[in-house]
């Protein structure tokens, strides 16, 4: 089963929602966050990146930064910029990007189901990255930003959601500067809330699409609160964390491409000869070249695009990890030919989200890199298959767009 339950959202006053919304905290650095929030006292970046309000503080992970986030929340509530719903609700959150919509339920999910793997993962997390959000959530007494979850589409859930959307006016409905549409409905009918939670209860599993570190941090805050309150019943809000839960059929994974600084001491001719052992290499007359299917790659080298097709002997369809294109490229080219053993730590490789386009690969090669590789996107089916086997995707495998907006809802612990 999957527990999804309503919560009393802390949300911006309606007229301020389009001013408060921001990108997630982890997609920009401090300087970028400060520039994004410049001249906007309502920006959610004053909460999720509160170090921008403390320019004299060099370390963004100090207690002073977390205390500032908490005080900003309190001040927004006092001034009516943020409002606290009087009773628990589920919410519908719809995003539209380039004409494609993804519509999810905003609710709370169980830390126990994260721990027992009913909420399935596909990435490792790093403790040092978790600590920041642990301190942030704990000090703010709030899950300030949601986790991005998915589930196998269920027509019964979709019918209820679409029915509410078609018969009720949204609380927020606006388009941000990046062209993304954001619409939020509050499901105030208790019988429909109960119907949705019952149907989610029949779902075998939920899957983390994006936000593994936020999930892990929220769970560890819940465990910390349990240790502080040994008489807890399991119903306290700290036993749950906030998520937006989308059906898998709504989601799109973009390619996550690679650029490499050098050819590992090889000449261009030697490099092309070496990769020809495992890949069919075909120059492309006109670029940029976007791979049209699995096990096909684009490569940009010396102002020339190539089509690389993995030879059959290196494709292991029986292994859900080894047959991923990110694994094929790593195991049969980046490691043995270019000497990149660990793409997590090797400074010679960088990663470019597909939302930036293939021209960005050309730009990087002209600027500071030597060769670029364009990949076919991982499918949602691949992600679910890996998660179902309790396995982990290779690093930098998935890039989801649009990103969840931050600041439209918070969950008080």
Short mmCIF file of C-alpha atoms in Angstrom, two decimals:
data_model
loop_
_atom_site.label_atom_id
_atom_site.label_comp_id
_atom_site.label_asym_id
_atom_site.label_seq_id
_atom_site.Cartn_x
_atom_site.Cartn_y
_atom_site.Cartn_z
CA UNK A 1 0.00 0.00 0.00
CA UNK A 2 0.99 3.66 -0.31
CA UNK A 3 -0.01 6.13 2.37
CA UNK A 4 -0.97 9.55 1.03
CA UNK A 5 -2.67 11.87 3.46
CA UNK A 6 -3.91 15.46 3.56
CA UNK A 7 -2.15 18.21 5.49
CA UNK A 8 -2.71 21.82 6.52
CA UNK A 9 -0.77 23.63 3.86
CA UNK A 10 1.08 26.87 4.47
CA UNK A 11 0.57 28.77 1.23
CA UNK A 12 1.03 32.25 -0.21
CA UNK A 13 -1.89 34.66 -0.21
CA UNK A 14 -3.50 34.26 -3.62
CA UNK A 15 -2.34 37.53 -5.15
CA UNK A 16 1.27 36.82 -4.16
CA UNK A 17 1.68 33.27 -5.46
CA UNK A 18 3.29 34.31 -8.74
CA UNK A 19 5.70 36.57 -6.85
CA UNK A 20 6.62 33.94 -4.25
CA UNK A 21 7.24 30.91 -6.46
CA UNK A 22 10.88 30.06 -7.14
CA UNK A 23 12.98 27.29 -8.61
CA UNK A 24 14.10 24.57 -6.15
CA UNK A 25 16.90 25.52 -3.78
CA UNK A 26 19.46 23.16 -5.34
CA UNK A 27 19.42 24.37 -8.95
CA UNK A 28 21.31 27.60 -8.32
CA UNK A 29 24.21 28.92 -6.28
CA UNK A 30 24.06 31.76 -3.76
CA UNK A 31 24.89 34.49 -6.26
CA UNK A 32 22.27 33.26 -8.72
CA UNK A 33 19.67 33.01 -5.95
CA UNK A 34 20.38 36.57 -4.82
CA UNK A 35 20.01 37.85 -8.37
CA UNK A 36 16.74 35.95 -8.88
CA UNK A 37 15.27 37.40 -5.67
CA UNK A 38 16.58 40.92 -6.23
CA UNK A 39 13.81 43.49 -5.79
CA UNK A 40 11.26 40.83 -4.79
CA UNK A 41 10.67 40.71 -1.02
CA UNK A 42 8.14 37.88 -1.52
CA UNK A 43 10.46 35.43 -3.30
CA UNK A 44 10.55 32.01 -1.69
CA UNK A 45 14.32 32.15 -2.06
CA UNK A 46 14.26 34.24 1.14
CA UNK A 47 13.21 30.98 2.84
CA UNK A 48 14.85 28.14 0.92
CA UNK A 49 18.09 30.10 0.31
CA UNK A 50 17.92 32.49 3.28
CA UNK A 51 21.67 33.13 3.14
CA UNK A 52 20.87 35.75 0.49
CA UNK A 53 19.50 37.91 3.34
CA UNK A 54 22.79 37.58 5.26
CA UNK A 55 25.47 38.82 2.86
CA UNK A 56 27.95 39.12 5.72
CA UNK A 57 27.69 35.36 6.41
CA UNK A 58 30.07 33.45 4.16
CA UNK A 59 29.06 29.92 5.19
CA UNK A 60 25.50 29.09 3.97
CA UNK A 61 25.29 26.17 6.41
CA UNK A 62 25.51 28.05 9.70
CA UNK A 63 22.82 28.16 12.36
CA UNK A 64 22.30 31.84 11.58
CA UNK A 65 21.13 30.97 8.06
CA UNK A 66 18.60 28.40 9.27
CA UNK A 67 17.34 30.77 11.95
CA UNK A 68 16.86 33.43 9.28
CA UNK A 69 14.74 31.05 7.20
CA UNK A 70 12.58 30.32 10.23
CA UNK A 71 12.15 34.01 11.07
CA UNK A 72 11.23 34.79 7.46
CA UNK A 73 8.49 32.15 7.58
CA UNK A 74 7.19 33.56 10.86
CA UNK A 75 7.21 37.11 9.53
CA UNK A 76 5.43 36.10 6.33
CA UNK A 77 2.73 34.39 8.41
CA UNK A 78 2.39 37.39 10.72
CA UNK A 79 2.10 39.80 7.80
CA UNK A 80 -0.43 37.68 5.89
CA UNK A 81 1.98 36.95 3.06
CA UNK A 82 1.71 33.26 3.95
CA UNK A 83 -1.54 31.69 5.17
CA UNK A 84 -2.11 28.44 7.03
CA UNK A 85 -5.07 26.36 5.89
CA UNK A 86 -7.56 25.76 8.70
CA UNK A 87 -7.92 22.03 8.02
CA UNK A 88 -6.01 19.31 6.18
CA UNK A 89 -6.49 19.16 2.41
CA UNK A 90 -5.07 17.42 -0.60
CA UNK A 91 -4.10 19.73 -3.45
CA UNK A 92 -3.88 19.35 -7.21
CA UNK A 93 -0.82 20.87 -8.86
CA UNK A 94 -0.68 21.15 -12.65
CA UNK A 95 2.34 22.31 -14.62
CA UNK A 96 2.38 23.01 -18.35
CA UNK A 97 5.58 23.22 -20.36
CA UNK A 98 5.65 23.56 -24.16
CA UNK A 99 2.04 22.41 -24.32
CA UNK A 100 2.67 19.26 -22.23
CA UNK A 101 0.88 19.01 -18.88
CA UNK A 102 1.75 17.02 -15.78
CA UNK A 103 -0.83 16.94 -13.02
CA UNK A 104 -0.14 15.61 -9.55
CA UNK A 105 -1.57 15.35 -6.07
CA UNK A 106 0.13 17.30 -3.30
CA UNK A 107 -0.03 15.39 -0.03
CA UNK A 108 2.08 13.85 2.68
CA UNK A 109 3.72 10.44 2.49
CA UNK A 110 5.08 8.20 5.23
CA UNK A 111 8.66 8.14 6.49
CA UNK A 112 8.09 4.47 7.38
CA UNK A 113 7.21 3.67 3.77
CA UNK A 114 10.43 5.37 2.71
CA UNK A 115 12.31 3.22 5.21
CA UNK A 116 10.60 -0.03 4.19
CA UNK A 117 10.99 0.81 0.48
CA UNK A 118 7.32 1.19 -0.39
CA UNK A 119 8.64 4.55 -1.58
CA UNK A 120 11.29 3.33 -4.00
CA UNK A 121 14.57 5.04 -4.83
CA UNK A 122 16.91 4.92 -7.80
CA UNK A 123 19.84 7.08 -6.61
CA UNK A 124 22.39 7.05 -3.83
CA UNK A 125 22.45 10.09 -1.56
CA UNK A 126 25.44 11.83 -0.01
CA UNK A 127 25.31 12.53 3.70
CA UNK A 128 27.00 15.92 3.37
CA UNK A 129 24.24 17.06 1.02
CA UNK A 130 21.53 15.74 3.34
CA UNK A 131 22.80 17.61 6.40
CA UNK A 132 21.92 21.05 5.04
CA UNK A 133 18.25 20.20 4.44
CA UNK A 134 18.05 18.25 7.70
CA UNK A 135 19.07 21.40 9.56
CA UNK A 136 16.84 23.57 7.39
CA UNK A 137 13.68 21.45 7.78
CA UNK A 138 14.30 20.89 11.47
CA UNK A 139 14.98 24.53 12.34
CA UNK A 140 12.05 25.76 10.24
CA UNK A 141 9.81 23.02 11.68
CA UNK A 142 8.61 22.67 8.11
CA UNK A 143 9.10 20.67 4.92
CA UNK A 144 9.67 23.82 2.90
CA UNK A 145 9.90 22.11 -0.49
CA UNK A 146 8.19 18.98 -1.81
CA UNK A 147 9.66 15.78 -3.18
CA UNK A 148 8.80 14.77 -6.76
CA UNK A 149 7.21 11.29 -6.75
CA UNK A 150 5.52 9.19 -9.41
CA UNK A 151 3.22 6.17 -9.56
CA UNK A 152 1.85 3.88 -12.24
CA UNK A 153 -1.10 5.69 -13.76
CA UNK A 154 -4.52 4.73 -12.42
CA UNK A 155 -7.61 5.81 -14.39
CA UNK A 156 -9.67 5.94 -11.21
CA UNK A 157 -7.37 8.53 -9.67
CA UNK A 158 -7.22 10.48 -12.91
CA UNK A 159 -11.02 10.57 -13.16
CA UNK A 160 -11.39 12.08 -9.69
CA UNK A 161 -8.62 14.62 -10.28
CA UNK A 162 -9.87 15.73 -13.69
CA UNK A 163 -13.42 15.92 -12.38
CA UNK A 164 -12.42 18.33 -9.62
CA UNK A 165 -10.32 20.46 -11.97
CA UNK A 166 -13.15 20.81 -14.47
CA UNK A 167 -15.74 21.82 -11.88
CA UNK A 168 -13.80 24.11 -9.53
CA UNK A 169 -11.84 27.30 -9.94
CA UNK A 170 -8.13 27.09 -9.09
CA UNK A 171 -6.53 28.93 -6.18
CA UNK A 172 -3.55 29.95 -8.32
CA UNK A 173 -3.17 30.06 -12.08
CA UNK A 174 -0.22 31.87 -13.67
CA UNK A 175 2.76 31.50 -16.00
CA UNK A 176 6.28 32.21 -14.78
CA UNK A 177 8.95 34.05 -16.77
CA UNK A 178 10.37 30.76 -18.04
CA UNK A 179 7.05 29.97 -19.73
CA UNK A 180 5.93 27.27 -17.27
CA UNK A 181 2.26 27.29 -16.29
CA UNK A 182 1.42 26.63 -12.64
CA UNK A 183 -2.12 25.92 -11.45
CA UNK A 184 -3.21 24.81 -7.98
CA UNK A 185 -6.57 23.55 -6.75
CA UNK A 186 -7.55 22.82 -3.14
CA UNK A 187 -9.66 19.65 -2.78
CA UNK A 188 -12.00 20.70 -0.01
CA UNK A 189 -14.51 17.83 -0.37
CA UNK A 190 -13.72 15.39 2.44
CA UNK A 191 -15.34 12.46 0.62
CA UNK A 192 -13.09 12.99 -2.42
CA UNK A 193 -10.02 13.33 -0.21
CA UNK A 194 -10.96 10.00 1.39
CA UNK A 195 -11.52 8.42 -2.03
CA UNK A 196 -8.10 9.54 -3.23
CA UNK A 197 -6.30 8.31 -0.12
CA UNK A 198 -8.11 4.96 -0.44
CA UNK A 199 -7.08 4.56 -4.07
CA UNK A 200 -3.47 5.49 -3.29
CA UNK A 201 -3.67 2.85 -0.56
CA UNK A 202 -4.22 0.27 -3.30
CA UNK A 203 -1.07 1.42 -5.10
CA UNK A 204 1.79 -1.00 -4.54
CA UNK A 205 4.53 1.61 -4.51
CA UNK A 206 5.49 5.21 -5.03
CA UNK A 207 8.73 6.12 -6.78
CA UNK A 208 11.09 9.04 -6.23
CA UNK A 209 11.51 10.77 -9.57
CA UNK A 210 13.50 13.75 -8.30
CA UNK A 211 14.51 14.88 -4.81
CA UNK A 212 16.36 11.95 -3.26
CA UNK A 213 18.29 14.21 -0.90
CA UNK A 214 15.17 16.10 0.19
CA UNK A 215 13.46 12.76 0.85
CA UNK A 216 16.33 11.39 2.89
CA UNK A 217 16.62 14.64 4.85
CA UNK A 218 12.89 14.78 5.61
CA UNK A 219 12.94 11.19 6.83
CA UNK A 220 15.92 11.81 9.09
CA UNK A 221 14.20 14.84 10.60
CA UNK A 222 11.21 12.61 11.31
CA UNK A 223 13.44 10.03 12.97
CA UNK A 224 15.10 12.78 15.02
CA UNK A 225 11.70 13.98 16.23
CA UNK A 226 10.77 10.43 17.14
CA UNK A 227 13.87 10.17 19.29
CA UNK A 228 12.95 13.45 20.95
CA UNK A 229 9.37 12.26 21.54
CA UNK A 230 9.62 8.56 22.47
CA UNK A 231 5.90 8.48 23.24
CA UNK A 232 5.01 9.36 19.63
CA UNK A 233 1.91 7.65 18.21
CA UNK A 234 2.83 7.65 14.53
CA UNK A 235 0.14 10.19 13.66
CA UNK A 236 2.20 13.30 14.37
CA UNK A 237 3.05 15.40 11.33
CA UNK A 238 6.77 14.68 11.68
CA UNK A 239 6.03 11.07 10.68
CA UNK A 240 5.19 12.32 7.18
CA UNK A 241 6.79 14.49 4.52
CA UNK A 242 5.41 16.55 1.66
CA UNK A 243 5.39 15.34 -1.95
CA UNK A 244 3.86 16.05 -5.32
CA UNK A 245 2.80 12.71 -6.81
CA UNK A 246 2.43 12.52 -10.60
CA UNK A 247 1.25 9.61 -12.76
CA UNK A 248 4.11 8.13 -14.74
CA UNK A 249 2.36 8.71 -18.07
CA UNK A 250 2.47 12.49 -17.53
CA UNK A 251 6.22 12.68 -17.06
CA UNK A 252 9.05 13.31 -19.47
CA UNK A 253 12.70 12.53 -18.83
CA UNK A 254 15.16 14.59 -20.83
CA UNK A 255 18.58 13.45 -21.99
CA UNK A 256 21.48 13.99 -19.62
CA UNK A 257 24.55 14.54 -21.76
CA UNK A 258 28.29 14.41 -21.13
CA UNK A 259 31.24 16.61 -22.06
CA UNK A 260 34.87 15.56 -21.52
CA UNK A 261 37.90 17.80 -21.24
CA UNK A 262 40.45 15.75 -23.23
CA UNK A 263 41.00 12.52 -25.14
CA UNK A 264 43.14 10.91 -22.42
CA UNK A 265 46.35 11.48 -24.37
CA UNK A 266 45.02 9.99 -27.61
CA UNK A 267 45.13 11.61 -31.01
CA UNK A 268 41.77 12.09 -32.69
CA UNK A 269 42.57 9.26 -35.12
CA UNK A 270 43.56 6.86 -32.33
CA UNK A 271 40.48 7.81 -30.33
CA UNK A 272 38.14 7.11 -33.25
CA UNK A 273 39.89 3.79 -33.92
CA UNK A 274 39.57 2.70 -30.29
CA UNK A 275 35.87 3.48 -29.96
CA UNK A 276 35.23 1.67 -33.25
CA UNK A 277 35.90 -1.60 -31.44
CA UNK A 278 32.59 -1.32 -29.57
CA UNK A 279 30.61 1.22 -31.62
CA UNK A 280 29.76 1.72 -35.27
CA UNK A 281 31.02 5.25 -35.97
CA UNK A 282 29.37 7.24 -38.75
CA UNK A 283 30.05 10.92 -39.51
CA UNK A 284 26.87 12.99 -39.76
CA UNK A 285 26.61 15.42 -42.68
CA UNK A 286 24.62 18.02 -40.77
CA UNK A 287 24.52 18.46 -37.02
CA UNK A 288 23.72 18.63 -34.29
CA UNK A 289 22.79 14.96 -34.19
CA UNK A 290 20.13 13.81 -31.72
CA UNK A 291 20.06 10.03 -31.08
CA UNK A 292 16.81 8.61 -32.41
CA UNK A 293 16.66 5.53 -30.18
CA UNK A 294 18.22 3.41 -27.45
CA UNK A 295 21.86 2.34 -27.74
CA UNK A 296 22.61 5.14 -30.21
CA UNK A 297 24.70 8.16 -29.26
CA UNK A 298 25.64 11.48 -30.75
CA UNK A 299 29.28 12.57 -30.48
CA UNK A 300 30.71 16.01 -31.24
CA UNK A 301 34.44 16.20 -31.89
CA UNK A 302 36.48 18.80 -33.76
CA UNK A 303 33.49 20.57 -35.37
CA UNK A 304 32.08 17.24 -36.53
CA UNK A 305 29.04 15.27 -35.33
CA UNK A 306 29.10 11.48 -35.37
CA UNK A 307 26.46 8.80 -34.88
CA UNK A 308 27.68 6.04 -32.56
CA UNK A 309 25.71 2.78 -32.55
CA UNK A 310 26.54 0.27 -29.84
CA UNK A 311 27.51 -3.12 -31.29
CA UNK A 312 25.28 -6.01 -30.28
CA UNK A 313 27.96 -7.77 -28.24
CA UNK A 314 28.05 -4.98 -25.63
CA UNK A 315 24.28 -4.81 -25.15
CA UNK A 316 22.98 -6.96 -22.29
CA UNK A 317 19.20 -6.65 -22.41
CA UNK A 318 18.79 -9.06 -19.48
CA UNK A 319 20.44 -6.62 -17.05
CA UNK A 320 18.31 -3.52 -16.41
CA UNK A 321 21.35 -1.46 -15.37
CA UNK A 322 23.90 -2.63 -17.91
CA UNK A 323 21.53 -2.09 -20.85
CA UNK A 324 20.98 1.57 -19.97
CA UNK A 325 22.71 3.88 -22.42
CA UNK A 326 24.42 5.76 -19.59
CA UNK A 327 25.97 2.43 -18.53
CA UNK A 328 26.96 1.44 -22.06
CA UNK A 329 28.71 4.76 -22.63
CA UNK A 330 30.44 4.62 -19.24
CA UNK A 331 31.49 0.97 -19.37
CA UNK A 332 32.61 0.81 -22.99
CA UNK A 333 33.91 4.29 -23.80
CA UNK A 334 34.29 6.77 -20.96
CA UNK A 335 36.12 4.33 -18.67
CA UNK A 336 38.24 2.12 -20.97
CA UNK A 337 39.03 4.73 -23.62
CA UNK A 338 38.93 8.09 -21.84
CA UNK A 339 40.00 6.83 -18.40
CA UNK A 340 37.03 8.22 -16.48
CA UNK A 341 36.61 5.62 -13.73
CA UNK A 342 34.20 7.50 -11.46
CA UNK A 343 32.07 10.14 -13.17
CA UNK A 344 30.90 11.37 -9.73
CA UNK A 345 34.36 12.62 -8.82
CA UNK A 346 36.42 12.93 -12.02
CA UNK A 347 37.02 16.61 -12.77
CA UNK A 348 37.54 15.90 -16.49
CA UNK A 349 33.85 15.22 -17.10
CA UNK A 350 30.82 17.49 -16.82
CA UNK A 351 27.10 16.96 -17.38
CA UNK A 352 24.64 19.00 -19.41
CA UNK A 353 20.89 18.66 -18.93
CA UNK A 354 19.01 18.11 -22.15
CA UNK A 355 16.83 21.14 -21.53
CA UNK A 356 19.85 23.22 -22.62
CA UNK A 357 19.83 21.66 -26.09
CA UNK A 358 22.56 20.12 -28.22
CA UNK A 359 23.96 23.51 -29.21
CA UNK A 360 25.13 23.77 -25.60
CA UNK A 361 27.35 20.73 -26.24
CA UNK A 362 28.89 22.47 -29.22
CA UNK A 363 29.41 25.59 -27.13
CA UNK A 364 31.16 23.67 -24.35
CA UNK A 365 33.49 21.93 -26.81
CA UNK A 366 34.41 25.30 -28.32
CA UNK A 367 34.92 26.75 -24.84
CA UNK A 368 36.56 24.32 -22.42
CA UNK A 369 35.97 20.71 -23.50
CA UNK A 370 37.20 18.43 -26.31
CA UNK A 371 34.41 15.93 -26.94
CA UNK A 372 30.68 15.77 -26.17
CA UNK A 373 28.23 12.89 -26.08
CA UNK A 374 24.47 13.20 -26.61
CA UNK A 375 22.35 10.40 -25.14
CA UNK A 376 18.86 9.15 -25.79
CA UNK A 377 16.76 9.84 -22.67
CA UNK A 378 16.16 7.14 -20.09
CA UNK A 379 12.52 6.07 -20.16
CA UNK A 380 10.12 6.17 -17.24
CA UNK A 381 9.72 2.41 -17.71
CA UNK A 382 13.48 1.97 -17.23
CA UNK A 383 13.41 4.07 -14.06
CA UNK A 384 10.54 2.06 -12.57
CA UNK A 385 12.19 -1.24 -13.54
CA UNK A 386 15.43 -0.28 -11.81
CA UNK A 387 13.57 0.93 -8.72
CA UNK A 388 11.45 -2.23 -8.57
CA UNK A 389 14.61 -4.31 -8.37
CA UNK A 390 15.92 -2.08 -5.54
CA UNK A 391 18.82 -1.09 -7.75
CA UNK A 392 20.50 2.25 -8.35
CA UNK A 393 20.77 4.15 -11.61
CA UNK A 394 24.21 5.30 -12.74
CA UNK A 395 24.98 8.89 -11.74
CA UNK A 396 23.45 11.70 -13.82
CA UNK A 397 20.97 9.42 -15.59
CA UNK A 398 17.75 11.45 -15.47
CA UNK A 399 16.80 15.07 -15.98
CA UNK A 400 13.17 15.95 -15.31
CA UNK A 401 11.45 19.06 -16.61
CA UNK A 402 9.60 21.08 -15.59
CA UNK A 403 11.05 21.40 -12.11
CA UNK A 404 8.57 21.69 -9.26
CA UNK A 405 7.89 25.24 -8.23
CA UNK A 406 8.90 26.01 -4.65
CA UNK A 407 6.83 28.23 -2.36
CA UNK A 408 3.29 27.24 -3.32
CA UNK A 409 2.87 24.94 -0.31
CA UNK A 410 4.73 23.96 2.85
CA UNK A 411 4.09 21.24 5.43
CA UNK A 412 4.44 22.10 9.12
CA UNK A 413 6.00 19.38 11.27
#
